[in-house]
Coordinates of C-alpha atoms in Angstrom, one line a residue:
M1 CA -75.2 -104.2 -71.8
A2 CA -72.7 -105.5 -74.4
N3 CA -70.1 -103.1 -75.8
K4 CA -71.8 -101.7 -78.9
N5 CA -68.5 -100.8 -80.6
L6 CA -67.1 -104.3 -80.0
F7 CA -70.2 -106.1 -81.3
S8 CA -71.3 -103.7 -84.0
T9 CA -72.1 -105.3 -87.3
K10 CA -70.9 -102.1 -89.0
L11 CA -67.4 -103.3 -89.8
P12 CA -65.0 -100.7 -91.2
K13 CA -64.9 -100.6 -94.9
T14 CA -61.5 -101.3 -96.6
N15 CA -59.6 -98.3 -97.8
A16 CA -56.8 -100.0 -99.9
L17 CA -56.0 -102.8 -102.2
N18 CA -53.0 -105.0 -101.3
K19 CA -50.3 -106.0 -103.8
A20 CA -52.2 -109.1 -104.8
G21 CA -55.3 -107.0 -105.6
G22 CA -57.3 -108.0 -102.6
Q23 CA -59.3 -105.7 -100.3
A24 CA -57.3 -104.4 -97.4
Y25 CA -56.8 -101.8 -94.7
A26 CA -54.0 -99.3 -95.1
F27 CA -51.5 -98.7 -92.3
N28 CA -50.9 -95.2 -91.2
A29 CA -47.6 -93.6 -92.1
K30 CA -45.7 -94.5 -88.9
H31 CA -46.9 -98.1 -89.0
K32 CA -46.1 -98.4 -92.7
L33 CA -42.6 -97.1 -92.2
A34 CA -42.0 -99.4 -89.3
Q35 CA -43.3 -102.4 -91.4
Y36 CA -40.9 -101.6 -94.3
A37 CA -38.0 -100.9 -92.0
I38 CA -38.3 -104.1 -89.9
T39 CA -38.9 -106.5 -92.8
G40 CA -37.4 -104.7 -95.8
C41 CA -34.0 -105.9 -97.0
M42 CA -33.6 -103.8 -100.1
N43 CA -33.9 -106.9 -102.3
H44 CA -36.6 -108.1 -104.7
T45 CA -39.4 -109.9 -102.8
F46 CA -42.4 -111.7 -104.2
Y47 CA -44.5 -108.5 -104.2
A48 CA -42.0 -105.6 -104.0
T49 CA -38.8 -104.8 -105.9
A50 CA -35.8 -103.3 -104.1
D51 CA -36.5 -100.0 -105.9
D52 CA -40.1 -100.0 -104.7
Q53 CA -39.0 -100.6 -101.1
L54 CA -36.5 -97.7 -101.2
K55 CA -39.0 -95.4 -102.8
T56 CA -41.7 -96.2 -100.2
V57 CA -39.3 -95.7 -97.3
L58 CA -38.2 -92.3 -98.5
E59 CA -41.7 -91.2 -99.3
V60 CA -43.1 -92.3 -96.0
S61 CA -40.1 -90.9 -94.1
A62 CA -41.1 -87.5 -95.4
Q63 CA -44.5 -87.8 -93.8
V64 CA -43.4 -88.7 -90.2
D65 CA -41.4 -86.7 -87.7
A66 CA -37.7 -87.0 -87.3
E67 CA -37.9 -88.3 -83.8
F68 CA -40.0 -91.3 -84.8
I69 CA -37.4 -92.1 -87.5
A70 CA -34.6 -91.9 -84.9
R71 CA -36.5 -94.2 -82.5
L72 CA -37.4 -96.6 -85.4
A73 CA -33.7 -96.8 -86.5
L74 CA -32.7 -97.8 -83.0
Y75 CA -35.6 -100.3 -82.7
C76 CA -34.7 -101.9 -86.0
R77 CA -31.1 -102.3 -85.1
E78 CA -31.3 -103.2 -81.4
K79 CA -34.6 -105.2 -81.4
G80 CA -35.0 -106.2 -85.0
Y81 CA -31.3 -106.9 -85.7
M82 CA -31.6 -105.3 -89.2
K83 CA -28.7 -103.9 -91.1
D84 CA -29.6 -102.1 -94.3
M85 CA -32.8 -100.3 -93.1
P86 CA -31.4 -98.8 -89.8
A87 CA -28.4 -97.5 -91.8
L88 CA -30.8 -96.0 -94.4
L89 CA -32.9 -94.3 -91.7
C90 CA -29.8 -92.9 -90.2
A91 CA -28.8 -91.5 -93.6
V92 CA -32.3 -90.0 -94.0
L93 CA -31.8 -88.2 -90.6
S94 CA -28.5 -86.8 -91.9
V95 CA -30.7 -84.6 -94.1
K96 CA -33.9 -84.3 -92.1
S97 CA -32.3 -83.8 -88.6
P98 CA -28.5 -84.0 -88.4
G99 CA -28.7 -83.4 -84.7
L100 CA -30.8 -86.5 -84.1
M101 CA -28.6 -88.5 -86.5
C102 CA -25.6 -87.6 -84.3
E103 CA -27.5 -88.7 -81.1
I104 CA -28.3 -92.2 -82.4
F105 CA -25.2 -92.7 -84.7
D106 CA -23.1 -94.9 -82.3
R107 CA -26.0 -97.2 -81.4
V108 CA -27.1 -97.7 -85.0
I109 CA -23.7 -97.7 -86.7
D110 CA -22.2 -100.2 -84.3
N111 CA -19.8 -102.1 -86.6
G112 CA -17.8 -101.8 -89.8
K113 CA -20.5 -103.3 -92.0
M114 CA -23.0 -100.7 -90.7
L115 CA -20.5 -97.9 -91.3
M116 CA -20.0 -99.0 -94.9
N117 CA -23.8 -99.3 -95.4
F118 CA -24.3 -95.7 -94.0
V119 CA -21.6 -94.2 -96.2
Q120 CA -22.8 -96.1 -99.3
M121 CA -26.4 -94.9 -98.9
I122 CA -25.4 -91.3 -98.5
R123 CA -23.0 -91.3 -101.5
S124 CA -25.7 -92.9 -103.7
G125 CA -27.7 -89.6 -103.5
A126 CA -30.9 -91.5 -102.7
V127 CA -31.5 -89.6 -99.4
G128 CA -31.0 -86.1 -100.9
R129 CA -27.3 -85.7 -100.6
N130 CA -24.3 -87.4 -102.3
S131 CA -21.5 -86.4 -100.1
L132 CA -21.0 -86.9 -96.3
G133 CA -21.1 -83.3 -95.3
T134 CA -19.9 -81.8 -91.9
A135 CA -22.0 -83.8 -89.3
P136 CA -21.7 -87.2 -90.9
K137 CA -18.0 -86.8 -91.5
R138 CA -17.5 -85.9 -87.9
M139 CA -19.5 -88.9 -86.7
V140 CA -17.4 -91.2 -89.0
R141 CA -14.2 -89.8 -87.7
N142 CA -15.5 -90.2 -84.1
W143 CA -16.4 -93.8 -84.9
L144 CA -12.8 -94.5 -86.1
D145 CA -11.3 -92.6 -83.1
A146 CA -13.3 -94.6 -80.6
R147 CA -12.0 -97.9 -81.8
S148 CA -8.6 -99.6 -81.2
D149 CA -6.2 -100.3 -84.0
D150 CA -7.2 -104.0 -84.0
Q151 CA -10.9 -103.1 -84.2
V152 CA -10.3 -100.8 -87.1
F153 CA -8.2 -103.4 -88.9
R154 CA -10.9 -106.1 -88.4
A155 CA -13.5 -103.7 -89.7
S156 CA -11.6 -103.3 -93.0
V157 CA -13.4 -106.3 -94.7
G158 CA -15.8 -105.2 -97.4
A159 CA -16.0 -102.9 -100.5
N160 CA -18.1 -100.3 -102.2
P161 CA -17.1 -98.4 -100.2
S162 CA -14.2 -100.1 -98.4
L163 CA -12.9 -98.8 -95.1
A164 CA -9.9 -97.5 -97.1
D165 CA -12.3 -95.4 -99.2
I166 CA -13.9 -94.1 -96.0
V167 CA -10.6 -93.1 -94.6
K168 CA -9.8 -91.2 -97.7
M169 CA -13.2 -89.4 -97.5
V170 CA -13.1 -88.2 -93.9
H171 CA -9.3 -87.7 -93.4
P172 CA -9.1 -88.9 -89.7
K173 CA -6.2 -87.5 -87.8
P174 CA -4.2 -90.4 -86.3
K175 CA -3.1 -89.9 -82.6
T176 CA -0.5 -92.5 -82.5
P177 CA 2.3 -93.8 -84.8
S178 CA 0.6 -97.2 -85.1
R179 CA -2.7 -95.6 -86.2
A180 CA -0.8 -93.4 -88.7
A181 CA 0.9 -96.5 -90.1
L182 CA -2.4 -98.4 -90.2
Y183 CA -4.3 -95.7 -92.1
A184 CA -1.4 -95.5 -94.6
Y185 CA -1.4 -99.3 -94.9
L186 CA -5.1 -99.5 -95.6
I187 CA -5.1 -96.8 -98.3
G188 CA -2.0 -98.2 -100.0
R189 CA 0.5 -95.5 -99.1
E190 CA 4.1 -95.8 -97.9
H191 CA 4.3 -96.6 -94.2
D192 CA 6.6 -97.8 -91.5
A193 CA 5.9 -101.5 -91.4
S194 CA 7.5 -101.8 -87.9
A195 CA 5.0 -99.3 -86.6
L196 CA 2.0 -101.2 -87.7
P197 CA -0.2 -102.8 -85.0
E198 CA 1.0 -106.2 -83.9
L199 CA -2.2 -107.9 -85.4
V200 CA -1.5 -106.4 -88.8
Q201 CA 2.1 -107.6 -88.6
K202 CA 1.0 -111.1 -87.7
F203 CA -1.4 -111.1 -90.6
E204 CA 1.2 -110.0 -93.1
A205 CA 3.6 -112.7 -91.8
F206 CA 0.9 -115.3 -92.0
K207 CA 0.2 -114.3 -95.6
R208 CA 3.8 -114.8 -96.5
K209 CA 4.0 -118.2 -94.7
P210 CA 0.5 -119.5 -93.8
V211 CA 1.6 -122.1 -91.3
G212 CA 0.6 -122.6 -87.7
D213 CA -2.0 -120.6 -85.7
A214 CA -3.9 -118.2 -87.9
P215 CA -4.1 -114.6 -86.6
D216 CA -7.3 -113.4 -85.0
V217 CA -8.7 -111.7 -88.0
P218 CA -12.1 -111.9 -89.9
F219 CA -12.6 -115.2 -91.7
Q220 CA -12.8 -113.3 -95.1
M221 CA -9.2 -112.2 -94.7
L222 CA -8.0 -115.8 -94.6
T223 CA -10.1 -117.7 -97.2
A224 CA -8.1 -116.4 -100.1
L225 CA -4.9 -118.0 -98.6
S226 CA -3.6 -121.5 -99.3
L227 CA -4.1 -123.1 -95.9
G228 CA -3.5 -126.6 -94.7
Q229 CA -5.6 -128.7 -92.3
D230 CA -3.7 -127.5 -89.3
E231 CA -4.3 -123.9 -90.1
W232 CA -8.0 -124.6 -90.7
I233 CA -8.2 -126.3 -87.3
S234 CA -6.6 -123.2 -85.7
I235 CA -9.2 -121.0 -87.5
A236 CA -12.1 -123.2 -86.4
R237 CA -10.8 -123.4 -82.8
N238 CA -10.8 -119.6 -82.5
A239 CA -13.7 -118.7 -84.7
P240 CA -16.5 -116.4 -83.2
W241 CA -20.0 -117.7 -83.0
Q242 CA -21.5 -116.3 -86.2
M243 CA -18.5 -117.3 -88.3
T244 CA -18.8 -120.9 -86.9
R245 CA -22.5 -121.1 -87.7
M246 CA -21.9 -119.9 -91.3
N247 CA -18.9 -122.1 -92.1
L248 CA -19.7 -125.6 -90.8
N249 CA -19.5 -127.2 -94.3
T250 CA -16.3 -125.3 -95.0
F251 CA -14.7 -126.6 -91.8
A252 CA -15.8 -130.1 -92.7
R253 CA -14.4 -129.8 -96.2
H254 CA -11.0 -128.9 -94.8
G255 CA -10.9 -131.7 -92.4
V256 CA -11.5 -129.7 -89.2
F257 CA -13.6 -132.5 -87.7
N258 CA -11.3 -135.4 -88.5
G259 CA -9.1 -135.3 -85.5
G260 CA -9.0 -134.1 -81.9
N261 CA -12.0 -132.8 -80.1
L262 CA -13.0 -130.0 -82.5
A263 CA -16.5 -131.3 -83.0
R264 CA -17.2 -131.1 -79.2
V265 CA -15.5 -127.6 -79.0
I266 CA -17.7 -126.3 -81.9
A267 CA -20.9 -127.9 -80.5
D268 CA -20.3 -126.4 -77.1
R269 CA -19.7 -123.0 -78.7
L270 CA -22.9 -123.2 -80.9
S271 CA -25.1 -124.2 -77.9
D272 CA -23.7 -121.6 -75.5
A273 CA -26.7 -119.6 -74.3
E274 CA -24.7 -116.4 -73.7
L275 CA -23.0 -116.6 -77.1
V276 CA -26.3 -117.3 -78.9
K277 CA -27.9 -114.2 -77.3
K278 CA -24.8 -112.0 -78.0
A279 CA -24.8 -113.0 -81.6
R280 CA -28.3 -111.6 -82.1
V281 CA -29.1 -114.5 -84.4
F282 CA -32.4 -114.8 -86.2
P283 CA -34.0 -118.2 -85.5
Y284 CA -34.4 -118.7 -89.2
Q285 CA -30.6 -118.4 -89.6
L286 CA -30.2 -121.4 -87.3
L287 CA -32.7 -123.3 -89.5
M288 CA -30.7 -122.4 -92.5
A289 CA -27.5 -123.7 -90.9
Y290 CA -29.1 -126.9 -89.8
T291 CA -30.7 -127.5 -93.2
A292 CA -27.5 -126.7 -95.1
A293 CA -25.1 -128.8 -92.9
G294 CA -23.8 -131.7 -95.0
K295 CA -23.3 -135.3 -94.0
E296 CA -19.7 -134.5 -93.1
V297 CA -20.8 -132.2 -90.3
P298 CA -20.8 -134.4 -87.2
H299 CA -24.2 -135.2 -85.5
I300 CA -23.1 -133.6 -82.3
V301 CA -22.7 -130.3 -84.1
R302 CA -26.1 -130.5 -85.9
E303 CA -27.7 -131.3 -82.5
A304 CA -26.0 -128.2 -81.1
L305 CA -27.8 -126.1 -83.7
Q306 CA -31.1 -127.5 -82.5
D307 CA -30.1 -126.5 -78.9
A308 CA -29.2 -123.0 -80.2
M309 CA -32.7 -122.8 -81.8
E310 CA -34.4 -123.6 -78.4
I311 CA -32.3 -120.8 -76.9
A312 CA -33.0 -118.3 -79.7
T313 CA -36.8 -118.9 -79.3
E314 CA -36.9 -118.7 -75.5
N315 CA -38.6 -115.3 -75.7
V316 CA -41.8 -117.1 -76.9
P317 CA -44.4 -116.2 -74.3
R318 CA -46.4 -118.6 -72.2
I319 CA -50.0 -117.7 -72.8
D320 CA -52.8 -118.2 -70.4
G321 CA -55.7 -119.8 -72.3
K322 CA -56.2 -121.4 -75.7
V323 CA -53.8 -120.3 -78.5
Y324 CA -54.1 -120.8 -82.2
V325 CA -51.3 -120.1 -84.7
F326 CA -52.1 -119.7 -88.4
P327 CA -49.0 -120.0 -90.6
D328 CA -49.5 -119.0 -94.2
I329 CA -48.3 -121.8 -96.5
S330 CA -49.4 -120.1 -99.8
G331 CA -47.2 -119.9 -102.9
S332 CA -45.9 -116.5 -102.2
M333 CA -44.6 -117.7 -98.8
H334 CA -42.1 -119.9 -100.7
S335 CA -40.1 -116.9 -101.7
P336 CA -36.8 -116.0 -99.9
V337 CA -37.5 -114.2 -96.6
T338 CA -34.9 -111.5 -97.3
G339 CA -35.6 -111.3 -101.0
H340 CA -33.7 -112.2 -104.2
R341 CA -30.1 -110.9 -104.3
A342 CA -27.7 -111.7 -107.1
G343 CA -25.3 -114.3 -105.9
A344 CA -26.4 -114.2 -102.3
T345 CA -30.1 -115.2 -102.1
T346 CA -30.9 -116.9 -98.8
A347 CA -32.2 -120.4 -98.9
V348 CA -34.7 -119.6 -96.1
R349 CA -38.2 -118.8 -97.2
C350 CA -41.0 -116.9 -95.7
I351 CA -42.8 -120.2 -95.0
D352 CA -39.8 -121.4 -93.0
V353 CA -40.1 -118.4 -90.7
A354 CA -43.9 -118.9 -90.3
A355 CA -43.3 -122.5 -89.5
L356 CA -40.7 -121.6 -86.9
V357 CA -43.0 -119.2 -85.1
A358 CA -45.8 -121.8 -85.0
A359 CA -43.4 -124.5 -83.8
A360 CA -41.9 -122.3 -81.1
M361 CA -45.4 -121.4 -79.8
V362 CA -46.3 -125.1 -79.6
R363 CA -43.1 -125.8 -77.7
K364 CA -43.9 -123.2 -75.0
N365 CA -47.7 -123.7 -75.0
K366 CA -48.5 -127.4 -75.3
E367 CA -52.2 -126.9 -76.0
T368 CA -51.5 -124.6 -79.0
E369 CA -53.3 -125.7 -82.2
I370 CA -51.8 -125.0 -85.6
V371 CA -54.1 -124.3 -88.5
A372 CA -52.1 -123.6 -91.7
F373 CA -53.8 -122.0 -94.6
E374 CA -53.6 -121.3 -98.3
C375 CA -56.8 -121.3 -100.4
T376 CA -58.3 -123.3 -97.5
A377 CA -57.6 -124.1 -93.9
V378 CA -55.2 -127.0 -93.2
P379 CA -55.4 -128.3 -89.6
F380 CA -52.0 -129.6 -88.5
R381 CA -51.4 -131.8 -85.5
V382 CA -47.9 -132.0 -84.0
N383 CA -46.2 -133.7 -81.1
P384 CA -45.3 -130.8 -78.7
R385 CA -42.3 -132.8 -77.5
D386 CA -40.7 -132.6 -81.0
S387 CA -38.0 -130.0 -81.4
V388 CA -38.7 -126.6 -83.1
M389 CA -36.7 -127.8 -86.0
T390 CA -38.7 -131.0 -86.5
I391 CA -42.1 -129.3 -86.3
A392 CA -41.0 -126.6 -88.7
K393 CA -39.8 -129.1 -91.3
Q394 CA -43.1 -130.9 -91.1
L395 CA -45.1 -127.7 -91.6
T396 CA -43.1 -126.6 -94.6
S397 CA -43.8 -129.9 -96.4
L398 CA -47.5 -129.1 -96.7
P399 CA -48.9 -128.3 -100.2
S400 CA -49.5 -124.7 -101.1
G401 CA -51.9 -122.6 -103.2
G402 CA -53.4 -119.1 -103.1
T403 CA -53.8 -116.8 -100.1
N404 CA -57.0 -116.8 -98.1
C405 CA -56.4 -115.3 -94.7
S406 CA -60.0 -115.7 -93.6
A407 CA -60.0 -119.5 -94.1
P408 CA -58.6 -120.6 -90.7
L409 CA -60.9 -118.3 -88.8
M410 CA -63.8 -119.6 -90.9
L411 CA -62.9 -123.1 -89.9
L412 CA -62.8 -122.2 -86.2
N413 CA -66.2 -120.5 -86.5
D414 CA -67.7 -123.5 -88.2
Q415 CA -66.4 -125.6 -85.3
K416 CA -67.7 -123.0 -82.8
A417 CA -64.2 -123.1 -81.3
R418 CA -63.2 -121.2 -78.2
G419 CA -59.9 -119.4 -78.0
D420 CA -58.0 -116.6 -76.3
L421 CA -55.2 -115.7 -78.7
I422 CA -54.8 -116.1 -82.5
I423 CA -51.5 -115.4 -84.2
Y424 CA -51.3 -115.1 -88.0
V425 CA -47.9 -115.4 -89.6
S426 CA -48.2 -114.3 -93.2
D427 CA -47.3 -111.9 -95.9
N428 CA -50.9 -110.6 -95.6
E429 CA -51.6 -110.6 -99.3
S430 CA -55.0 -112.3 -99.1
W431 CA -56.9 -112.4 -102.4
V432 CA -58.8 -115.7 -102.7
D433 CA -61.5 -114.4 -100.3
S434 CA -61.6 -110.9 -101.9
A435 CA -63.3 -109.4 -105.0
R436 CA -60.0 -108.5 -106.7
S437 CA -61.6 -106.3 -109.3
A438 CA -63.7 -104.4 -106.7
S439 CA -63.0 -100.8 -106.0
V440 CA -61.4 -99.7 -102.8
G441 CA -64.0 -99.5 -100.0
A442 CA -66.5 -101.6 -101.7
S443 CA -66.5 -104.2 -99.0
R444 CA -64.9 -105.3 -95.7
T445 CA -62.3 -108.0 -95.5
N446 CA -63.6 -111.5 -94.8
T447 CA -60.9 -111.8 -92.1
M448 CA -62.6 -109.0 -90.2
K449 CA -66.0 -110.5 -90.7
E450 CA -64.8 -113.9 -89.4
W451 CA -63.0 -112.2 -86.5
M452 CA -66.2 -110.5 -85.4
A453 CA -68.0 -113.8 -85.5
F454 CA -65.3 -115.4 -83.4
K455 CA -65.5 -112.5 -80.9
V456 CA -69.2 -113.1 -80.3
R457 CA -68.2 -116.5 -78.7
N458 CA -64.9 -115.2 -77.3
P459 CA -65.3 -111.6 -76.3
D460 CA -61.9 -111.3 -74.6
A461 CA -59.9 -112.9 -77.4
K462 CA -57.0 -111.1 -79.1
L463 CA -55.7 -111.3 -82.6
V464 CA -52.0 -110.8 -83.7
C465 CA -51.1 -110.4 -87.3
L466 CA -47.3 -111.0 -87.6
D467 CA -46.2 -109.9 -91.1
I468 CA -42.8 -110.9 -92.4
Q469 CA -42.7 -109.0 -95.7
P470 CA -42.6 -105.2 -96.5
N471 CA -46.1 -103.9 -97.3
G472 CA -48.5 -101.2 -96.3
T473 CA -51.8 -103.0 -95.7
T474 CA -53.4 -105.6 -93.4
Q475 CA -56.5 -107.8 -93.4
A476 CA -57.4 -106.9 -89.8
Q477 CA -57.7 -103.2 -89.0
E478 CA -55.8 -102.1 -85.9
R479 CA -57.8 -101.6 -82.7
A480 CA -57.7 -102.6 -79.0
D481 CA -58.1 -106.4 -79.7
I482 CA -56.0 -106.5 -82.9
L483 CA -52.2 -106.0 -83.0
N484 CA -50.4 -105.7 -86.3
I485 CA -46.6 -106.2 -86.0
G486 CA -43.8 -107.0 -88.4
G487 CA -40.4 -108.7 -88.2
F488 CA -38.6 -112.0 -87.9
S489 CA -36.3 -111.6 -84.9
D490 CA -37.2 -113.3 -81.6
R491 CA -38.0 -109.9 -80.1
V492 CA -41.5 -109.8 -81.7
F493 CA -42.4 -112.4 -79.0
D494 CA -41.9 -109.7 -76.4
V495 CA -44.5 -107.5 -77.9
I496 CA -46.9 -110.4 -78.4
A497 CA -46.5 -111.4 -74.8
E498 CA -47.3 -107.8 -73.6
F499 CA -50.3 -107.7 -75.9
A500 CA -51.6 -111.1 -74.9
A501 CA -51.4 -110.2 -71.2
G502 CA -53.2 -106.9 -71.8
R503 CA -50.3 -104.7 -70.8
L504 CA -50.2 -102.7 -74.0
N505 CA -53.3 -100.8 -72.8
G506 CA -54.6 -100.2 -76.3
K507 CA -51.2 -99.1 -77.7
T508 CA -50.2 -100.1 -81.2
W509 CA -46.9 -101.4 -82.4
A510 CA -45.9 -97.9 -83.5
D511 CA -46.6 -96.8 -79.9
V512 CA -44.2 -99.5 -78.7
I513 CA -41.5 -98.1 -81.0
E514 CA -42.2 -94.6 -79.8
K515 CA -41.1 -95.8 -76.3
T516 CA -37.5 -96.5 -77.6
T517 CA -35.1 -94.3 -75.6
I518 CA -32.9 -92.0 -77.7

């Protein structure tokens, strides 16, 4: 006899409205916090302001246990490559469970930028305290003590607060004359210049006479100096991977590619598999670099970015059976993926991320079909031999409209299609197929209705809803054959692969996060 629960016509009624006013299913507290943490960037998105995101994270954090928050902070930083949200969760723990905060501190606050984020968030008063207090001060001092003089100096880029501000707050006790001189130098006090670390002395000498090889300091420390072509070539030759990716046009503008073999050196660096993995780069950041690279950037360097993209998406699973990917190309998906931020809004849109996921799946699974959607379904045929970059650019050129998440499933049902895995990549704010004025619980989502019709023909099929924006609802309620997951790092593919292979054993994304080792 068929599974009565699976084939029941009594679909769950909706229990929420999404931000577009459509019928939806609400996430539970843990899943909602995870969704906001892994996709929220504390900037204004199409449907949520920065203040809304902060308020939601703090409210939901109060509803879940401290251990889940600790595991989520680690997951966001180590698997999701996020910056602001892991620091915020760590700051929340400084009030909710200082002991757990101490346990995860070094893994979450793993560089100078994260340290500044953490201190800024506590001092803002948003998490319930506006001073560091005993445990956070101790962890910050330990953070400083655990790093070499050069590491501390390189971490001194940034402001509000600056590393100098942090040193003044926590009063670290220097254990060597060079560290004592470095702290005094950073906070603008008198110091013995001859006792400064060698790197600082080289930097000060280079500031006075910026000629020859630049010291090995962060790029931001050098850009304010008047440098010649030789100095820029020196900087480019020694630049780390992320700095190289972000400054290709700057290098071109300063003549770095005009002589010697720098184009080959930089191309080799960008396409180095180990460096790409170590950089924890988002695939969409490579798309941004590729799209932004001007005509002066040599072809060999642009090709290297495509090679890096193939490496960055190698976690895409090979799926047994027929796969469909549904990228959302509606109007809201044309908003910046990390939100609007004054003076620093990313050029990469949500639709670019959706296109990248679809393109990457096609590259690894040649029989994958793409059905884009807005108000209606938009079948999209690609050449699987094309690069991820090429396929993604083709997808993002499609026209857009409203959001109708049920449209591609409806098309497959009309065609009586067979399939084993369906992946939505969307902001999940479906409204075209919903009675927007209806009260909560008045109906079921059309996405669930169409999914149940699809399951009649394909009883073993699975559905993944990959959401790339901070929200608290879904169009497909979580259950054994439906996975809701958020994020835009390549690590989401690991979870999708486990789910597709049946290795999650009914566990949800929140259950996956719960497995994170503290």
